[in-house]
Amino acid sequence: MSSDTSAHSQSQGIAPSKPPFWRNPRVHALFYQVVLLIGVFVFFGYIFHNTVVNLENQGITTGFGFLDQEAGFGIIQSLIAYTPASTYARTFAVGLLNTVLVSVVGIFLATIVGLIVGLARLSKNWLISRLAAVYIETFRNIPLLLQILFWYFAVLQALPSPRQSFSLGEVAFLNIRGIYLPEPVFESGFGVVFAAIALAVVIVAALAKWAHRRRMQTGQSFHTVWTSLAVLIALPGLAFAVMGAPLGWSLPSLQGFNFTGGITVIPELAALVIALTIYTASSIAEIVRSGILSVSHGQTEAASSLGLSTGKITRLVVLPQAMRVVIPPLTSQYLNLMKNSSLATAIGYPDLVNVFAGTTLNQTGQAVVIIAMTMSVYLTISLLISFFMNWYNRRSAFVEQ
Amino acid sequence: MHEFEKHPDLPPPTSQMGVVGWLRKNLFSSIPNSIMTVIALYLLYLTIPAMVEWALINADWVGSSREACSSDGACWVFIYARINQFLYGFYPVEEQWRVNLGAAIFVVSLLLLVIRGVPGKAWIGGFTLLIFPVIAFFLFSGGIFGLEKISTSNWGGLMLTLILSTVGIVAALPFGILLALGRRSDMPIVRALCVSYIELWRGVPLITVLFMASVMLPLFLPSGVNFDKLLRALVGIALFQSAYVAEVVRGGLQAIAKGQSEAAASLGLNYRKTMALIVLPQALKVVIPGLVVTFIELFKDTTLVSIISLFDLLGIVQSALTDPSWLGFAIEGYVFAGLLYWVFCFGMSRYSMHLERRFETGHKGS
């Protein structure tokens, strides 16, 4: 098209008149960008100058030096060894790990609940689909912070004291101090079971690869799912039996006024996970629903006219196509959950924002460094996950003819 | 010859029509379905009557102190006693007509905007976006025209929630549009700056932005300049929200066919005119439903300001729950606040869906 017109004007022998340089769009673009860049530099320079002056007036020397100082405060839940004598760098690590813990557990549970509710929403059963709709519309339209506070203050803080705990078959207990669960204790010889599990996973991966290649070459299918399941259960089970069941349980038991033994899930963590799961699941359910609805009915019909069974239609035709629609919004929900876990600070769960941007900031006054570090942690995780997802998206994108 | 006579059609079998037919089709079509129906009905039987009993039948409705709450149902007396605070915060009672007047003007102009067929929508829109905020600011804070000055630290409750969310979106809109245009610009430096801005704010949680606004903003300004906590929170919200608005607007810009701007260019319009007269009017119409969704998110997110101790609706309910003379009514408080939030959010999301259907003109993108 453009080459046509230029050829045309050339054949007429009329060269287009050159605009004066101040009307040249490229000069304009350069001018605007230079002005913008200068503006941005001046703005940041001004802010930087003010900050330095203000910090000087307050007598705060900014920098990373404070990270080596002793923190001097306790944290109610820590995945790594931590005492009040640890450094501020350590509080950063503890907070980060607690954020990661809540995010991973939340993402896992929200995906499961969201998938179930999303499928229920599509159910042919009128009652089930209505109930799923009520769930989605209720929890999606109430602020997450309110839900977190509700679970923490109205539900978990209203539980009885340790002496009157609710018990589940005398192995798990629920009271105002948290949830007490039995803890597995690995005795000597359990390493063999772990090895068996690892071996089973390797075998299953090889099996899947082999089955896929065979199907591509010969068209014959193989019961990968059932065989894998059998391998995954049988191999570790066999090892477990041979080694003489090397697994014990540490049960929580009431000693005086509190429970000892077992795993304790503090109520802050429980409230946060419950609220994040319920809230995010309502969005995930909608994503799952729209993903499945986006696969046109003709696909299902074509598959069944080729003689595929219902299960195979879902697994081989509908789901792979639905996944393409589901993955991008699902990623952003995962990122939202990770970012929303920072609301932990409202109920005192020791996540990154609470222990680092909260307590540590108040004790040291290092506002600039601490807020910048906290923000960059979230930013880094967000960017990493979106890069990974973009890569996955490109890989699984529909190849159009 | 025998004449064949047409019999009248038989009615469909009773199992296929009416209530029985509906039940068979929708609730008991197969054995697993029937089992699920029965389980669901049983769960409903367990929860619904208990909830109705707690919230309505056994509830206490009248009274003025916690002694009125003697039954084991909900104590709505608590809400009733506190309702003024929940709606207006610590705004003096005799001055609350100012808030009501502002709200009334806002509701009327919104209604005029929403109802179809009202002439002069551009003017009404301009009034709501540009003039009304100024009027509302002077009306609420006072200090001129003989109105008593009321500090923003007295603003609270539902009033503050609405102010935060509307001011947040109105302030974010123009900036968000500029960012969206910048992100689609041909100039590499402009594009890079806009992309970094958008990704930076979208990558961090709002709570860290609010912390930043309340702790770091005073450091950024020349010493001696100090402004209000509410304004700091608003700056944080507007910066944060503009990135989200930008992404929504970008979606709208992408949906406008390239032919539109090419046609504008061939008519000799420059970039500014092409955008202002051709592309943006179409793009903004497409993104209105998306903007409403963004607004709902912001409306829910304003609850976070209670963490930096501003008393929005949730903040003030939360503080009322710790009042020693009303301890133990947390569920009532949260249910009330939740219901208010739900009504707003659900209403707006329905409206956004309605708009989406109405704007469906069938030539999206190309």
PDB file of N, CA, C and O in Angstrom, chain A residues 133-158:
ATOM      1  N   ALA A 133     -23.507 -19.836  43.071  1.00  0.00           N
ATOM      2  CA  ALA A 133     -23.668 -18.425  42.693  1.00  0.00           C
ATOM      3  C   ALA A 133     -23.764 -17.555  43.937  1.00  0.00           C
ATOM      4  O   ALA A 133     -23.154 -16.485  44.003  1.00  0.00           O
ATOM      5  N   VAL A 134     -24.512 -18.023  44.933  1.00  0.00           N
ATOM      6  CA  VAL A 134     -24.648 -17.252  46.173  1.00  0.00           C
ATOM      7  C   VAL A 134     -23.277 -17.102  46.840  1.00  0.00           C
ATOM      8  O   VAL A 134     -22.895 -16.021  47.272  1.00  0.00           O
ATOM      9  N   TYR A 135     -22.517 -18.193  46.879  1.00  0.00           N
ATOM     10  CA  TYR A 135     -21.167 -18.145  47.459  1.00  0.00           C
ATOM     11  C   TYR A 135     -20.337 -17.080  46.750  1.00  0.00           C
ATOM     12  O   TYR A 135     -19.729 -16.213  47.379  1.00  0.00           O
ATOM     13  N   ILE A 136     -20.320 -17.147  45.408  1.00  0.00           N
ATOM     14  CA  ILE A 136     -19.462 -16.224  44.649  1.00  0.00           C
ATOM     15  C   ILE A 136     -19.880 -14.783  44.901  1.00  0.00           C
ATOM     16  O   ILE A 136     -19.058 -13.931  45.229  1.00  0.00           O
ATOM     17  N   GLU A 137     -21.190 -14.513  44.769  1.00  0.00           N
ATOM     18  CA  GLU A 137     -21.634 -13.116  44.882  1.00  0.00           C
ATOM     19  C   GLU A 137     -21.479 -12.574  46.300  1.00  0.00           C
ATOM     20  O   GLU A 137     -21.269 -11.386  46.487  1.00  0.00           O
ATOM     21  N   THR A 138     -21.601 -13.449  47.297  1.00  0.00           N
ATOM     22  CA  THR A 138     -21.455 -12.974  48.674  1.00  0.00           C
ATOM     23  C   THR A 138     -20.016 -12.588  48.965  1.00  0.00           C
ATOM     24  O   THR A 138     -19.723 -11.467  49.365  1.00  0.00           O
ATOM     25  N   PHE A 139     -19.090 -13.522  48.751  1.00  0.00           N
ATOM     26  CA  PHE A 139     -17.733 -13.283  49.237  1.00  0.00           C
ATOM     27  C   PHE A 139     -16.938 -12.364  48.341  1.00  0.00           C
ATOM     28  O   PHE A 139     -15.977 -11.753  48.777  1.00  0.00           O
ATOM     29  N   ARG A 140     -17.350 -12.251  47.060  1.00  0.00           N
ATOM     30  CA  ARG A 140     -16.615 -11.365  46.172  1.00  0.00           C
ATOM     31  C   ARG A 140     -16.911  -9.904  46.490  1.00  0.00           C
ATOM     32  O   ARG A 140     -16.115  -9.025  46.199  1.00  0.00           O
ATOM     33  N   ASN A 141     -18.085  -9.634  47.063  1.00  0.00           N
ATOM     34  CA  ASN A 141     -18.517  -8.252  47.236  1.00  0.00           C
ATOM     35  C   ASN A 141     -18.343  -7.736  48.660  1.00  0.00           C
ATOM     36  O   ASN A 141     -18.908  -6.719  49.017  1.00  0.00           O
ATOM     37  N   ILE A 142     -17.611  -8.467  49.477  1.00  0.00           N
ATOM     38  CA  ILE A 142     -17.324  -7.986  50.830  1.00  0.00           C
ATOM     39  C   ILE A 142     -15.812  -7.808  50.938  1.00  0.00           C
ATOM     40  O   ILE A 142     -15.065  -8.703  50.554  1.00  0.00           O
ATOM     41  N   PRO A 143     -15.363  -6.646  51.424  1.00  0.00           N
ATOM     42  CA  PRO A 143     -13.923  -6.397  51.465  1.00  0.00           C
ATOM     43  C   PRO A 143     -13.169  -7.489  52.218  1.00  0.00           C
ATOM     44  O   PRO A 143     -13.646  -7.996  53.231  1.00  0.00           O
ATOM     45  N   LEU A 144     -11.995  -7.826  51.688  1.00  0.00           N
ATOM     46  CA  LEU A 144     -11.198  -8.903  52.283  1.00  0.00           C
ATOM     47  C   LEU A 144     -10.823  -8.588  53.730  1.00  0.00           C
ATOM     48  O   LEU A 144     -10.874  -9.467  54.592  1.00  0.00           O
ATOM     49  N   LEU A 145     -10.469  -7.329  53.992  1.00  0.00           N
ATOM     50  CA  LEU A 145     -10.057  -6.986  55.353  1.00  0.00           C
ATOM     51  C   LEU A 145     -11.170  -7.276  56.356  1.00  0.00           C
ATOM     52  O   LEU A 145     -10.932  -7.805  57.444  1.00  0.00           O
ATOM     53  N   LEU A 146     -12.405  -6.971  55.948  1.00  0.00           N
ATOM     54  CA  LEU A 146     -13.550  -7.242  56.825  1.00  0.00           C
ATOM     55  C   LEU A 146     -13.663  -8.741  57.090  1.00  0.00           C
ATOM     56  O   LEU A 146     -13.919  -9.166  58.215  1.00  0.00           O
ATOM     57  N   GLN A 147     -13.428  -9.528  56.042  1.00  0.00           N
ATOM     58  CA  GLN A 147     -13.527 -10.980  56.227  1.00  0.00           C
ATOM     59  C   GLN A 147     -12.430 -11.489  57.162  1.00  0.00           C
ATOM     60  O   GLN A 147     -12.669 -12.355  58.002  1.00  0.00           O
ATOM     61  N   ILE A 148     -11.221 -10.937  56.998  1.00  0.00           N
ATOM     62  CA  ILE A 148     -10.128 -11.361  57.877  1.00  0.00           C
ATOM     63  C   ILE A 148     -10.460 -11.026  59.332  1.00  0.00           C
ATOM     64  O   ILE A 148     -10.341 -11.868  60.224  1.00  0.00           O
ATOM     65  N   LEU A 149     -10.921  -9.781  59.548  1.00  0.00           N
ATOM     66  CA  LEU A 149     -11.267  -9.373  60.914  1.00  0.00           C
ATOM     67  C   LEU A 149     -12.393 -10.235  61.458  1.00  0.00           C
ATOM     68  O   LEU A 149     -12.396 -10.612  62.628  1.00  0.00           O
ATOM     69  N   PHE A 150     -13.373 -10.546  60.610  1.00  0.00           N
ATOM     70  CA  PHE A 150     -14.498 -11.371  61.047  1.00  0.00           C
ATOM     71  C   PHE A 150     -13.995 -12.725  61.534  1.00  0.00           C
ATOM     72  O   PHE A 150     -14.328 -13.156  62.638  1.00  0.00           O
ATOM     73  N   TRP A 151     -13.180 -13.388  60.720  1.00  0.00           N
ATOM     74  CA  TRP A 151     -12.721 -14.724  61.113  1.00  0.00           C
ATOM     75  C   TRP A 151     -11.866 -14.668  62.361  1.00  0.00           C
ATOM     76  O   TRP A 151     -11.921 -15.557  63.204  1.00  0.00           O
ATOM     77  N   TYR A 152     -11.071 -13.602  62.479  1.00  0.00           N
ATOM     78  CA  TYR A 152     -10.170 -13.538  63.625  1.00  0.00           C
ATOM     79  C   TYR A 152     -10.917 -13.145  64.896  1.00  0.00           C
ATOM     80  O   TYR A 152     -10.894 -13.864  65.885  1.00  0.00           O
ATOM     81  N   PHE A 153     -11.622 -12.004  64.850  1.00  0.00           N
ATOM     82  CA  PHE A 153     -12.213 -11.486  66.095  1.00  0.00           C
ATOM     83  C   PHE A 153     -13.551 -12.132  66.425  1.00  0.00           C
ATOM     84  O   PHE A 153     -13.857 -12.366  67.585  1.00  0.00           O
ATOM     85  N   ALA A 154     -14.387 -12.381  65.400  1.00  0.00           N
ATOM     86  CA  ALA A 154     -15.731 -12.868  65.708  1.00  0.00           C
ATOM     87  C   ALA A 154     -15.778 -14.384  65.816  1.00  0.00           C
ATOM     88  O   ALA A 154     -16.639 -14.924  66.493  1.00  0.00           O
ATOM     89  N   VAL A 155     -14.867 -15.092  65.138  1.00  0.00           N
ATOM     90  CA  VAL A 155     -14.947 -16.548  65.173  1.00  0.00           C
ATOM     91  C   VAL A 155     -13.831 -17.142  66.039  1.00  0.00           C
ATOM     92  O   VAL A 155     -14.097 -17.747  67.072  1.00  0.00           O
ATOM     93  N   LEU A 156     -12.567 -16.923  65.648  1.00  0.00           N
ATOM     94  CA  LEU A 156     -11.488 -17.634  66.327  1.00  0.00           C
ATOM     95  C   LEU A 156     -11.235 -17.112  67.736  1.00  0.00           C
ATOM     96  O   LEU A 156     -10.865 -17.868  68.626  1.00  0.00           O
ATOM     97  N   GLN A 157     -11.453 -15.789  67.954  1.00  0.00           N
ATOM     98  CA  GLN A 157     -11.251 -15.259  69.296  1.00  0.00           C
ATOM     99  C   GLN A 157     -12.440 -15.568  70.210  1.00  0.00           C
ATOM    100  O   GLN A 157     -12.402 -15.289  71.394  1.00  0.00           O
ATOM    101  N   ALA A 158     -13.528 -16.094  69.626  1.00  0.00           N
ATOM    102  CA  ALA A 158     -14.693 -16.441  70.442  1.00  0.00           C
ATOM    103  C   ALA A 158     -14.669 -17.911  70.841  1.00  0.00           C
ATOM    104  O   ALA A 158     -15.591 -18.405  71.478  1.00  0.00           O
TER     105      ALA A 158
END
